[in-house]
PDB file of C-alpha atoms in Angstrom:
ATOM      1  CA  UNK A   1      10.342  17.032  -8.116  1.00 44.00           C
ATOM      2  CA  UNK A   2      12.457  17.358  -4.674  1.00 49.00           C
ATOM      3  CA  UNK A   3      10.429  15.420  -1.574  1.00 53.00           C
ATOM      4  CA  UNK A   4      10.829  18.727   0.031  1.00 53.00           C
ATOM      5  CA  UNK A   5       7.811  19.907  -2.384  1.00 51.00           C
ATOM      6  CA  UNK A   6       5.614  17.900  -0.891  1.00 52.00           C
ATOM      7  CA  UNK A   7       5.044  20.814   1.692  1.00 50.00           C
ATOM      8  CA  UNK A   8       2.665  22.343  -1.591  1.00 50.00           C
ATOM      9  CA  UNK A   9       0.826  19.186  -1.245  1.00 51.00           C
ATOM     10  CA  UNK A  10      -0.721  18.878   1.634  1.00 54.00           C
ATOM     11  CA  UNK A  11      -4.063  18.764   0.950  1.00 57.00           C
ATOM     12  CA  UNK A  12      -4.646  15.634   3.883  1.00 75.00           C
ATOM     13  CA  UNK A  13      -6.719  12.828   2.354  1.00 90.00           C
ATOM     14  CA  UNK A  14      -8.316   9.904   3.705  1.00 97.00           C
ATOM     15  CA  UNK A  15      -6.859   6.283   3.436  1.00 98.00           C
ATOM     16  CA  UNK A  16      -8.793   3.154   3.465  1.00 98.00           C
ATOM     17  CA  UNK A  17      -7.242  -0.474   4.052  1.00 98.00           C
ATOM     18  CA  UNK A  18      -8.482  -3.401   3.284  1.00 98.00           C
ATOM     19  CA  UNK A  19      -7.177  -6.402   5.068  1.00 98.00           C
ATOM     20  CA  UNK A  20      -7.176  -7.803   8.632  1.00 97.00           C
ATOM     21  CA  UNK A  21      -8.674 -11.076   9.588  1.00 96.00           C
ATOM     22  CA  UNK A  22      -8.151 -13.694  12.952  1.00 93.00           C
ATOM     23  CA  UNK A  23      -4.986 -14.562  12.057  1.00 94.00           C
ATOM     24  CA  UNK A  24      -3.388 -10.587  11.019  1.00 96.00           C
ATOM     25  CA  UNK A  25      -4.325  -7.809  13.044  1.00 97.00           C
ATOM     26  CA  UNK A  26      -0.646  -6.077  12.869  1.00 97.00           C
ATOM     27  CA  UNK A  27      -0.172  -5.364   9.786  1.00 98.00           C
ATOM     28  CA  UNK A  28      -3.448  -3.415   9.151  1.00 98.00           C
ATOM     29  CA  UNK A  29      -2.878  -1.086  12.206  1.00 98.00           C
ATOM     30  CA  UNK A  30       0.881  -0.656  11.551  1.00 98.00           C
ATOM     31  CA  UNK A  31      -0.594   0.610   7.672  1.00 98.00           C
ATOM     32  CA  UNK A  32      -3.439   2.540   8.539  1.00 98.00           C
ATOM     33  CA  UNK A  33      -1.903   3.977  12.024  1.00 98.00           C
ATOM     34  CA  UNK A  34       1.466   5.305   9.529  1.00 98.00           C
ATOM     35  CA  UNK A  35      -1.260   7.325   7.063  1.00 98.00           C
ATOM     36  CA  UNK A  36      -2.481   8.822  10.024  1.00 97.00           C
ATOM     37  CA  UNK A  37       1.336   9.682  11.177  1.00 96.00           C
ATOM     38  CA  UNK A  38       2.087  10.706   7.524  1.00 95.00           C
ATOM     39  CA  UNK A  39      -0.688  13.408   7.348  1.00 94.00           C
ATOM     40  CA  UNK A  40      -3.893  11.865   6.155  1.00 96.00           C
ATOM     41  CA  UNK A  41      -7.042  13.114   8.519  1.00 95.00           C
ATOM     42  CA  UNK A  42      -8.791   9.828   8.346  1.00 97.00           C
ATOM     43  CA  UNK A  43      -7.546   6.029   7.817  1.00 98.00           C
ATOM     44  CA  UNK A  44     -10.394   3.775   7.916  1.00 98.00           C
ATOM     45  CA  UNK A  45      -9.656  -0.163   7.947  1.00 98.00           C
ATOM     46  CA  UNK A  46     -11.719  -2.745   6.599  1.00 98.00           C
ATOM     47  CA  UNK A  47     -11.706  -6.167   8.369  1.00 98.00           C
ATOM     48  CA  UNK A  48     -13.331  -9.114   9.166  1.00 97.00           C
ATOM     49  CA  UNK A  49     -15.602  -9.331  12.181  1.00 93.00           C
ATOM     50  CA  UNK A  50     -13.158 -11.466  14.405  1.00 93.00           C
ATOM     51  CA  UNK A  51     -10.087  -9.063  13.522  1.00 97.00           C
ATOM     52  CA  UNK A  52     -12.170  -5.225  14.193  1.00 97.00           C
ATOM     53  CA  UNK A  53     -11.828  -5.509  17.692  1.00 96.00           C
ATOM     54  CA  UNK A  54      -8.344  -6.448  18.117  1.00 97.00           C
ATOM     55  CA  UNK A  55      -7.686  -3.536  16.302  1.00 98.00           C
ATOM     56  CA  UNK A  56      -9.810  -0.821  17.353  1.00 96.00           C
ATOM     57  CA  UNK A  57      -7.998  -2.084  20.759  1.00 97.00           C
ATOM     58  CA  UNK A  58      -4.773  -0.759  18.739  1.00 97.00           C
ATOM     59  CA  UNK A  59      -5.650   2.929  18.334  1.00 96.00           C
ATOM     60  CA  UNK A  60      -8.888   4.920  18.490  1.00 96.00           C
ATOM     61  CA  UNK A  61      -7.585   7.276  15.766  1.00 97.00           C
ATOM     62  CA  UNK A  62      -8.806   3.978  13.240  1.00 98.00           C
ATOM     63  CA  UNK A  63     -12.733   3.913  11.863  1.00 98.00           C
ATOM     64  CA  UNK A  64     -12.624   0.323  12.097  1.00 98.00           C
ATOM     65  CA  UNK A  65     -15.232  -1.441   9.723  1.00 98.00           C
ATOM     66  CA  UNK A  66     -16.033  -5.159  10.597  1.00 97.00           C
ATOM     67  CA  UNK A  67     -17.748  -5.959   6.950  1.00 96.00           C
ATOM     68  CA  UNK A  68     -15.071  -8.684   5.676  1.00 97.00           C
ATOM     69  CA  UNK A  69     -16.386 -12.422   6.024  1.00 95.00           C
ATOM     70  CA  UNK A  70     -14.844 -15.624   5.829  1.00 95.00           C
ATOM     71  CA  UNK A  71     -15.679 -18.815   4.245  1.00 93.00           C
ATOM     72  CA  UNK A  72     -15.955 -20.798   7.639  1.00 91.00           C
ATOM     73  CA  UNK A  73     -18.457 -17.921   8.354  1.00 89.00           C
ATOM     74  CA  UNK A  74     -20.590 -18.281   5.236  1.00 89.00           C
ATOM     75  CA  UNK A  75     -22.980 -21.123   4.114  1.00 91.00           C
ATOM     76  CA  UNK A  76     -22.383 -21.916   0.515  1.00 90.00           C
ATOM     77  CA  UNK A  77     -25.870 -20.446  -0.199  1.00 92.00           C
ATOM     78  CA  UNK A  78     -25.366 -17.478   1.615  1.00 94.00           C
ATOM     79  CA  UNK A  79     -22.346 -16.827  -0.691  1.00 94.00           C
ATOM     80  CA  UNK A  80     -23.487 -14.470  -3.588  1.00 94.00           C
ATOM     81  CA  UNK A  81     -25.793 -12.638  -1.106  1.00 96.00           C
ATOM     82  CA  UNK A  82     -23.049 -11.619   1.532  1.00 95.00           C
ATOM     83  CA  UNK A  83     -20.277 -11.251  -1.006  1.00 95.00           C
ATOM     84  CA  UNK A  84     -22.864  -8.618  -2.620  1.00 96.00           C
ATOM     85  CA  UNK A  85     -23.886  -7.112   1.021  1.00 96.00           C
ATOM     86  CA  UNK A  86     -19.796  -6.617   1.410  1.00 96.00           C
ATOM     87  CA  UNK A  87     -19.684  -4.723  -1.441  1.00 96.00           C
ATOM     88  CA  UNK A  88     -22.160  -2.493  -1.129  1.00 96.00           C
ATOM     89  CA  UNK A  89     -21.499  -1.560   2.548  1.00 96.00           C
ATOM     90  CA  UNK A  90     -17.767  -0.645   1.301  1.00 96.00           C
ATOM     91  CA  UNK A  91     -19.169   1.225  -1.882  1.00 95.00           C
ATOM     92  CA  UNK A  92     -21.108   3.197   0.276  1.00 95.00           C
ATOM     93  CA  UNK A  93     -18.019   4.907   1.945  1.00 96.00           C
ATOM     94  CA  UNK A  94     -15.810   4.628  -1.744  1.00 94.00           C
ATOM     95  CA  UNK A  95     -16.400   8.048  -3.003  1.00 91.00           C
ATOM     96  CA  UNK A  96     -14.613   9.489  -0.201  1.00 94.00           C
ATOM     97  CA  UNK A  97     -11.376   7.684  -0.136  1.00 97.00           C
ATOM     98  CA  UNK A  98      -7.912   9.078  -1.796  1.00 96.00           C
ATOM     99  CA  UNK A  99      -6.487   5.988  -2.044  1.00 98.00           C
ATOM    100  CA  UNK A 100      -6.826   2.862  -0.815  1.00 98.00           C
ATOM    101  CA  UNK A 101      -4.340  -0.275   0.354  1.00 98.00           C
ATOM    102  CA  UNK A 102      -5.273  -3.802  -0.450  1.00 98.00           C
ATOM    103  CA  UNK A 103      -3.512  -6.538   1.347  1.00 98.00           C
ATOM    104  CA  UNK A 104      -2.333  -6.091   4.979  1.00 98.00           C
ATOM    105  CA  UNK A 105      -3.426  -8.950   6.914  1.00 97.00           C
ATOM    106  CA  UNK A 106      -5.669  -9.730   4.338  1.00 97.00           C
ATOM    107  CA  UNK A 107      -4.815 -13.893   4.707  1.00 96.00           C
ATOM    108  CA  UNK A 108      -5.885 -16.309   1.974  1.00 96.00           C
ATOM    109  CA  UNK A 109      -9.210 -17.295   2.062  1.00 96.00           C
ATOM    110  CA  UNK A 110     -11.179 -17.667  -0.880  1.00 95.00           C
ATOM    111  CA  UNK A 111     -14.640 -16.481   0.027  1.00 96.00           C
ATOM    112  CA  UNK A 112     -12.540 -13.200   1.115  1.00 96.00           C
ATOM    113  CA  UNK A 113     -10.325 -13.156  -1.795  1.00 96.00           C
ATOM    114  CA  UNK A 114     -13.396 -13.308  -3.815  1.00 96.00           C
ATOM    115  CA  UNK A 115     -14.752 -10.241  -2.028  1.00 97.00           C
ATOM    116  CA  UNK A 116     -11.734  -8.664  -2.193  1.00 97.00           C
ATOM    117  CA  UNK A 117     -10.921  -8.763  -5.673  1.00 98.00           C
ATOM    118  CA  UNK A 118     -15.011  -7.174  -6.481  1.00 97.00           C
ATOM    119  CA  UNK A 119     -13.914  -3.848  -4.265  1.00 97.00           C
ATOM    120  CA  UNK A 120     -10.346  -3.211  -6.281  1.00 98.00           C
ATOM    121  CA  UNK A 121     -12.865  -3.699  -9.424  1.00 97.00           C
ATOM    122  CA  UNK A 122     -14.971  -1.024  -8.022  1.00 97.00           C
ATOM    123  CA  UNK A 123     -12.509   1.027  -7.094  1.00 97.00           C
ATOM    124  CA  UNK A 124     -10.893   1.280 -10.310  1.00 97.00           C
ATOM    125  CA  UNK A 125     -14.054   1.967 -12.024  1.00 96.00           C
ATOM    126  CA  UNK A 126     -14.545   4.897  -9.622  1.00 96.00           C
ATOM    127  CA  UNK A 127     -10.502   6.154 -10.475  1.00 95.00           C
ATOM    128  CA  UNK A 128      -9.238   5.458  -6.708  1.00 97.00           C
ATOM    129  CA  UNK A 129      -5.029   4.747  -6.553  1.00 97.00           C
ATOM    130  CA  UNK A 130      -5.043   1.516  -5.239  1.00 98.00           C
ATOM    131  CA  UNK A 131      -1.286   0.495  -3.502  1.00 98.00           C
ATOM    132  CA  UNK A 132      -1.335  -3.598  -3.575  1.00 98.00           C
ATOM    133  CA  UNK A 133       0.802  -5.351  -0.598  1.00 98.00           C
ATOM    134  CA  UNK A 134       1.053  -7.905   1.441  1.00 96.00           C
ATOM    135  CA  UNK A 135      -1.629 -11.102   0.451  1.00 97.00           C
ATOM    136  CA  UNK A 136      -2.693  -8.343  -1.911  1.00 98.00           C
ATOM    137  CA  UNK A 137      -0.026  -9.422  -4.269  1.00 98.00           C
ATOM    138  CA  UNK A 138      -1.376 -13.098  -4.076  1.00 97.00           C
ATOM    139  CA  UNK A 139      -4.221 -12.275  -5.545  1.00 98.00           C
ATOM    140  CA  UNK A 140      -3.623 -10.182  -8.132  1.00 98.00           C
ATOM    141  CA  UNK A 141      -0.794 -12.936  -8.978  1.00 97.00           C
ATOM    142  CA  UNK A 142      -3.248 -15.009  -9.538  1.00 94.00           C
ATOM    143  CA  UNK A 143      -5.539 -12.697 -11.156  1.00 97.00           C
ATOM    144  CA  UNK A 144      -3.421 -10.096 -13.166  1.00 97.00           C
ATOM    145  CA  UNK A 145      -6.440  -8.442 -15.211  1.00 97.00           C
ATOM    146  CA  UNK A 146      -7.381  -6.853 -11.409  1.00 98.00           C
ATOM    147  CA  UNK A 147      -4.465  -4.604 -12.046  1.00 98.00           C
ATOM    148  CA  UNK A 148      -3.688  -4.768 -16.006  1.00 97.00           C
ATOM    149  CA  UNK A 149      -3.444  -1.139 -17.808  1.00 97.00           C
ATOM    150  CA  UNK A 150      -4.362   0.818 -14.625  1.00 98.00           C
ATOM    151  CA  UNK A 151      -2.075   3.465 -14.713  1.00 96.00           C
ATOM    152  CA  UNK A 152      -3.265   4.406 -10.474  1.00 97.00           C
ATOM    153  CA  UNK A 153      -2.291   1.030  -9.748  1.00 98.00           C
ATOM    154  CA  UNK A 154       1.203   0.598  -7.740  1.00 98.00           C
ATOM    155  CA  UNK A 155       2.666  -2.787  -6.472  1.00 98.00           C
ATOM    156  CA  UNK A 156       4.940  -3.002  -3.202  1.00 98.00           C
ATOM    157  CA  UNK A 157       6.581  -6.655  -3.384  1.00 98.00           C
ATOM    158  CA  UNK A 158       9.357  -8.134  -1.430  1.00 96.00           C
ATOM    159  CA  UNK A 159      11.909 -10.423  -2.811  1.00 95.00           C
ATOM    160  CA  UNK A 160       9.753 -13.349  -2.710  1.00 96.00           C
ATOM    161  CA  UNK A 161       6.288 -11.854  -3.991  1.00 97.00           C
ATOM    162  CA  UNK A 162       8.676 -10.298  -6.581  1.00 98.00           C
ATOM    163  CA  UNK A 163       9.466 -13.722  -7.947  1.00 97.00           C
ATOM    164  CA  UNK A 164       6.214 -14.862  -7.949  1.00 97.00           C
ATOM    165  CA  UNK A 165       5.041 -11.710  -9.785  1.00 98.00           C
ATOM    166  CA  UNK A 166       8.291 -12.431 -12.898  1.00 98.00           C
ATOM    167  CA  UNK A 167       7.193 -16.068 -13.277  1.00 98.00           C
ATOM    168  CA  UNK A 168       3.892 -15.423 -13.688  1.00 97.00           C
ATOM    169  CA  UNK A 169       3.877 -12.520 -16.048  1.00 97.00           C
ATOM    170  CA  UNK A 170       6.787 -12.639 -17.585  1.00 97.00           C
ATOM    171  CA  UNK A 171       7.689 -16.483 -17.584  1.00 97.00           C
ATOM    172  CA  UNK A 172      10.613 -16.340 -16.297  1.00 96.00           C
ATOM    173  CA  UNK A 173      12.828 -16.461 -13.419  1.00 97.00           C
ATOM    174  CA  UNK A 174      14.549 -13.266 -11.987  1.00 96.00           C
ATOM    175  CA  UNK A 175      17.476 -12.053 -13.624  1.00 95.00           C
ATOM    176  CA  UNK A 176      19.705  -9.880 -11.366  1.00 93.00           C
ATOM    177  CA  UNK A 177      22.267  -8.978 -13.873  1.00 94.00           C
ATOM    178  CA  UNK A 178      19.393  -7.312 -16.161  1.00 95.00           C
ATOM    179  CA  UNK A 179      17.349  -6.019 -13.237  1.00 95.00           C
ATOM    180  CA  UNK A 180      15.740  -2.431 -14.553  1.00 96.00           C
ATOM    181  CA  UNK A 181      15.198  -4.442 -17.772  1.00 97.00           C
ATOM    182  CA  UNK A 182      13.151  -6.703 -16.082  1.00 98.00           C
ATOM    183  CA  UNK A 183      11.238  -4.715 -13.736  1.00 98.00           C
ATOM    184  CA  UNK A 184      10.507  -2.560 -16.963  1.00 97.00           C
ATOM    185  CA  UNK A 185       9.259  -5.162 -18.904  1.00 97.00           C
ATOM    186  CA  UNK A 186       7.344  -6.732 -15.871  1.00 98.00           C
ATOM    187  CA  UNK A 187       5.608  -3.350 -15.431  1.00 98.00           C
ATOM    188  CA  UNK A 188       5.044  -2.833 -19.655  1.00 97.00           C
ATOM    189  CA  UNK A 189       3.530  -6.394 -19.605  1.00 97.00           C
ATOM    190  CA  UNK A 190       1.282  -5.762 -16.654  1.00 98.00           C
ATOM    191  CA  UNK A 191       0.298  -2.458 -18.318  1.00 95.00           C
ATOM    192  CA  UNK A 192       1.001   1.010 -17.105  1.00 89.00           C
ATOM    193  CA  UNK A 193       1.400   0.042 -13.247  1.00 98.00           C
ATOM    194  CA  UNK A 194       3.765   1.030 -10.873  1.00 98.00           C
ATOM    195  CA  UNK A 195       6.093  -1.639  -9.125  1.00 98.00           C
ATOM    196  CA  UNK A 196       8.164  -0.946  -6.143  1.00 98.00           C
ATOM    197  CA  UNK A 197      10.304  -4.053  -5.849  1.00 98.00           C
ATOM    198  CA  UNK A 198      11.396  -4.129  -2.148  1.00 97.00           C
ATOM    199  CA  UNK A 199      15.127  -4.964  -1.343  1.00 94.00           C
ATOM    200  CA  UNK A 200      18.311  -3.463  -0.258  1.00 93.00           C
ATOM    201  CA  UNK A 201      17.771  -0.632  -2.378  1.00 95.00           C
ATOM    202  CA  UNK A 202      14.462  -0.331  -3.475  1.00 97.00           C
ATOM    203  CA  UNK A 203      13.560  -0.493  -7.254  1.00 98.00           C
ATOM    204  CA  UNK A 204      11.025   1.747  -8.580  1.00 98.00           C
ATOM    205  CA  UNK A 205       9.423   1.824 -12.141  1.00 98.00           C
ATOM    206  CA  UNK A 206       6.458   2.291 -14.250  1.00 97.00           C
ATOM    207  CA  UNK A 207       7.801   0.967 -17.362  1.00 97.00           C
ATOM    208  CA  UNK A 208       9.229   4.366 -18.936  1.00 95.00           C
ATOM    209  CA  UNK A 209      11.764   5.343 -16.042  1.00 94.00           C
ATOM    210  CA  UNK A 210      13.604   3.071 -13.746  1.00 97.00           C
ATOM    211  CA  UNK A 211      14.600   4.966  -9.990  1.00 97.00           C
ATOM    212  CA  UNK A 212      16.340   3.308  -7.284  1.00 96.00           C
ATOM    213  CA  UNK A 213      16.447   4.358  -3.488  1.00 96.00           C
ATOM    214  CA  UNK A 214      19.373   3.125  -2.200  1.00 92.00           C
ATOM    215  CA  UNK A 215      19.767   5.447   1.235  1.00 89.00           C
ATOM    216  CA  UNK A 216      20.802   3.314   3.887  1.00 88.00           C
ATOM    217  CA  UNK A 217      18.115   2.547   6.668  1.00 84.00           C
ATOM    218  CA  UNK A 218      18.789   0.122   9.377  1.00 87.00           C
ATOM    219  CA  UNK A 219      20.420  -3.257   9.915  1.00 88.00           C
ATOM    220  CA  UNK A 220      17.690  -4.370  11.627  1.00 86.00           C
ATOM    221  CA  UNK A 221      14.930  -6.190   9.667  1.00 83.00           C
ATOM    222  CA  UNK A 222      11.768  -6.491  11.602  1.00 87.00           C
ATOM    223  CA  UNK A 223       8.621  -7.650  10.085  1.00 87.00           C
ATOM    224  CA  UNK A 224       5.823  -4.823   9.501  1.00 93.00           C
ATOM    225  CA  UNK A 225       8.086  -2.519   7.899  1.00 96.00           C
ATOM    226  CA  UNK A 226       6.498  -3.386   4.165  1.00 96.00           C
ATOM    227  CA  UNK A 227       2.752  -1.808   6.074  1.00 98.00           C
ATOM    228  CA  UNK A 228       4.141   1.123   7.148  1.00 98.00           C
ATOM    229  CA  UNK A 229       5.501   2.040   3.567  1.00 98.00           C
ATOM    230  CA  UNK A 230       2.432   0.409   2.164  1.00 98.00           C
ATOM    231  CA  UNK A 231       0.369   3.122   4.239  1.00 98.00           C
ATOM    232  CA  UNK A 232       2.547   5.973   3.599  1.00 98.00           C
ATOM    233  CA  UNK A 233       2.803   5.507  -0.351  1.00 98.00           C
ATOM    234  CA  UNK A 234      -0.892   5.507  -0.054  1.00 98.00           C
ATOM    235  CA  UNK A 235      -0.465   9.306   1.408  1.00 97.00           C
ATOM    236  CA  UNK A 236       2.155  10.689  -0.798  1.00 96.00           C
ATOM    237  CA  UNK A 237       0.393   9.214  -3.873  1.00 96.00           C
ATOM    238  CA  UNK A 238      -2.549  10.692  -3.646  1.00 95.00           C
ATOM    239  CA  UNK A 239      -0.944  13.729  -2.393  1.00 93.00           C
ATOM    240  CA  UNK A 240       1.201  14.156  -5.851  1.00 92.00           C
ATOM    241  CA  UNK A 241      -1.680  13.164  -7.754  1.00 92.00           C
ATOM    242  CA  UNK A 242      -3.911  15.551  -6.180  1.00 90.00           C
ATOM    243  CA  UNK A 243      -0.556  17.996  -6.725  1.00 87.00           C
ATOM    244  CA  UNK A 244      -0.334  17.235 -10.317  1.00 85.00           C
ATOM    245  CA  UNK A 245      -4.730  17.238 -11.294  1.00 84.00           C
ATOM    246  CA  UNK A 246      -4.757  20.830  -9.230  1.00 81.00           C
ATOM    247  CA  UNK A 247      -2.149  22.333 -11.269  1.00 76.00           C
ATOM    248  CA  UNK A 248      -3.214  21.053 -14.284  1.00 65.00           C
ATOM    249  CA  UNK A 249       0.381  19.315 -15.025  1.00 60.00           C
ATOM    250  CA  UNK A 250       0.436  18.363 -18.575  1.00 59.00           C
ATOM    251  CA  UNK A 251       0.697  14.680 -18.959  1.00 57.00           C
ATOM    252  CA  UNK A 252       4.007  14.627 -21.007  1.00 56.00           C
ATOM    253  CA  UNK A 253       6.124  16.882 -18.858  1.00 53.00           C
ATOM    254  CA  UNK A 254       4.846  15.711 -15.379  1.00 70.00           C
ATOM    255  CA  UNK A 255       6.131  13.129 -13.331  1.00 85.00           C
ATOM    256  CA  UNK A 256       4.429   9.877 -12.501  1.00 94.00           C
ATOM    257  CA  UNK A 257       2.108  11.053  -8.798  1.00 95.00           C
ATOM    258  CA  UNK A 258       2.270   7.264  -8.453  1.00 97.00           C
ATOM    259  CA  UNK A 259       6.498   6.626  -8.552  1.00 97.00           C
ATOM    260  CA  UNK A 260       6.542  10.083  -7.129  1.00 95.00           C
ATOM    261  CA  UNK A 261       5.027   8.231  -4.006  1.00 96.00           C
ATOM    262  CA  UNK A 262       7.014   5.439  -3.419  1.00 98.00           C
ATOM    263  CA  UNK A 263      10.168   7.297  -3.948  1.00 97.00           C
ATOM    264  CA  UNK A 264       9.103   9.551  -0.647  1.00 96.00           C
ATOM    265  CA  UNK A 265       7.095   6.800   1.458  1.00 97.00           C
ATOM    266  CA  UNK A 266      10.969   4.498   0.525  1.00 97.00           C
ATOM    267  CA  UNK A 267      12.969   7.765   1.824  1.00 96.00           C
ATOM    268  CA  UNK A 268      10.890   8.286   4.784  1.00 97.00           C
ATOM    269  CA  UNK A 269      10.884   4.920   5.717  1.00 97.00           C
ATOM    270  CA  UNK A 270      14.727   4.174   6.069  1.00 97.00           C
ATOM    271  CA  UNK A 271      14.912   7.687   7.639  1.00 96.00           C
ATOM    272  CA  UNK A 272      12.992   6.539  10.109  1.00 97.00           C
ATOM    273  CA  UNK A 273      14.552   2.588  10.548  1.00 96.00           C
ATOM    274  CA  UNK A 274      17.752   4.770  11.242  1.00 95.00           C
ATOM    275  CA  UNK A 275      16.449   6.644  13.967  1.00 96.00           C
ATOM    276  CA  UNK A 276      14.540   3.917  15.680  1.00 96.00           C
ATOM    277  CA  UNK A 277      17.670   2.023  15.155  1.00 96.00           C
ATOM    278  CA  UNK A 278      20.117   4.571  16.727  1.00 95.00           C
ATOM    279  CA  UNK A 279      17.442   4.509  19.792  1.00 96.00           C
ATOM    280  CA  UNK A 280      17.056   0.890  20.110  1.00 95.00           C
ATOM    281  CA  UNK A 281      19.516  -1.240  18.066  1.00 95.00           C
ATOM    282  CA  UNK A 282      18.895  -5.251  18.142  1.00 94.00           C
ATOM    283  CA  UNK A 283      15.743  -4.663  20.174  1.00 96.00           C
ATOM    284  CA  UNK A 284      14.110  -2.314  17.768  1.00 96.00           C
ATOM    285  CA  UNK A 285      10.639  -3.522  16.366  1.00 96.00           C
ATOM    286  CA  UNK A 286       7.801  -1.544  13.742  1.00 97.00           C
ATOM    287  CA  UNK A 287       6.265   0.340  16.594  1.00 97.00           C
ATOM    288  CA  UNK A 288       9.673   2.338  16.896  1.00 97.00           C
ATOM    289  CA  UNK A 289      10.265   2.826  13.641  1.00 97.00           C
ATOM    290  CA  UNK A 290       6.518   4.284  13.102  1.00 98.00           C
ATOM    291  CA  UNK A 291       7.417   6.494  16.015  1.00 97.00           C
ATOM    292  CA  UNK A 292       9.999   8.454  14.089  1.00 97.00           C
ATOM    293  CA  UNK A 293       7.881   9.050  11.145  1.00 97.00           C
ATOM    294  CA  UNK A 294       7.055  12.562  12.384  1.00 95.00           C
ATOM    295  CA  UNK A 295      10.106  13.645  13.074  1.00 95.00           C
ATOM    296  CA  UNK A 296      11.615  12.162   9.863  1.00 95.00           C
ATOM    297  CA  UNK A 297       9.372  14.019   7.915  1.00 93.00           C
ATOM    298  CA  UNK A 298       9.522  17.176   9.884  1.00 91.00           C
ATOM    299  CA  UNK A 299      13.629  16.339   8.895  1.00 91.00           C
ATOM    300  CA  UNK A 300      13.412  15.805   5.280  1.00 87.00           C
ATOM    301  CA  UNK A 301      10.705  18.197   4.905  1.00 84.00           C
ATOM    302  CA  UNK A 302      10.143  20.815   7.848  1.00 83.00           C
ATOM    303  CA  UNK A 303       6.528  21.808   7.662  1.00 77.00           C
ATOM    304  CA  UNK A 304       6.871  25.513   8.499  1.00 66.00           C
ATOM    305  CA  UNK A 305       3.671  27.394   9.655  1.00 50.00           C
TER     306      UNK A 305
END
């Protein structure tokens, strides 16, 4: 399917993240504010108290929910009862979500990891696409059955969450010269997810087809780059799913709605690195580059009327 059908897709959506705490307020605007820029109508973030108004500051396109607690916030017998409050309050708005991102900003606490880990169990009982990133990938490291034979499940990992990810599962170290084998085995042994292994070129695979996106971006390498393609796979994912369910696709001639979005968010991404690049060279940063995802889109794909 050419990126340039995506135009059939456009049904909108709404996008929910879940991360931000006092540390990380960045990356869960850069994620939710490049859904917005992508096409979805609503991107809602889910934070912790100390990190909502930081980033309603951001942007008042974000629904900014401040539900997410810490442990220095919670007695040890207020535990069970808060962790359950969390997820109800976030269940409560589930049903209405597309897709949802797990990860940006999402630090390492336990108490919230804890949380964390009960909402992706909810929201694969209730058959949301859930893109893991970010402190995201920590977790489900460490917990692997979060994700294991959920076929709406895609990881984005970087070189060094990538690693973690092969010696964990797999039991190994990373093996360059056997790459595709790898990431096909990684994603077999995980069970029907899709990985997106971040790098030069990017790697994509659900453990049947191996694609790589290899168009060249920019030099630069600023940090918040992984949120904004976190947030747009979370679009185009849902989009091509939504695609796919509408026109009633049968399941052994139609492509993978979950690779279909990471090869577009990849594409659109180092489209846009170029142009923000081209503007602002050494001095460019992720607010440029999310500031050319319009007309990078509008580029690859011209809207029409």
């Amino acid at each position: 399917m050419h990126m340039c059908s995506l135009k059939h897709m456009f049904f909108k959506g709404k996008i929910a993240i879940i991360g931000g705490c006092r540390e990380y307020t960045g990356a869960p605007y850069f994620a939710a504010i490049s859904a917005l820029k992508v096409g979805a109508d609503l991107s809602h973030v889910f934070c912790t108290k100390d990190a909502a108004t930081v980033i309603k500051s951001y942007s008042p396109e974000l629904i900014v929910h401040p539900i997410l607690e810490e442990s220095y916030s919670v007695r040890d017998d207020e535990r069970e009862s808060v962790s359950s409050s969390i997820l109800t309050e976030v269940i409560k708005w589930m049903e209405r979500f597309d897709c949802i991102v797990v990860g940006p900003g999402l630090g390492r606490d336990s108490f919230l990891m804890d949380c964390v880990s009960n909402i992706m169990r909810h929201a694969r009982q209730a058959n949301i696409p859930t893109v893991v990133d970010g402190d995201g990938l920590f977790l489900i490291t460490n917990n692997i059955g979060l994700v294991e034979d959920n076929s709406l499940a895609i990881l984005t990992p970087n070189v060094y969450e990538y690693k973690r990810l092969v010696q964990r599962v797999l039991n190994c170290e990373v093996n360059e010269e056997n790459a595709s084998e790898q990431l096909t085995a990684l994603c077999q042994k995980i069970g029907g997810v899709t990985i997106m292994r971040k790098g030069k070129a990017d790697v994509i695979s659900d453990g049947k087809k191996v694609t790589q996106v290899s168009t060249f971006g920019s030099p630069r390498r600023c940090g918040g780059q992984g949120d904004i393609l976190s947030g747009s796979v979370a679009v185009f994912s849902s989009w091509a799913l939504h695609f796919l369910l509408s026109n009633e696709q049968p399941k052994e001639t139609s492509v993978n709605p979950m690779v279909l979005g990471c090869i577009a968010s990849s594409l659109l991404l180092r489209k846009a690195a170029a142009l923000a690049f081209e503007k602002n060279k050494r001095s460019t940063v992720t607010t440029d580059i999310i500031e050319f995802l319009g007309q990078s889109l509008e580029d690859i794909c011209p809207a029409g009327r």
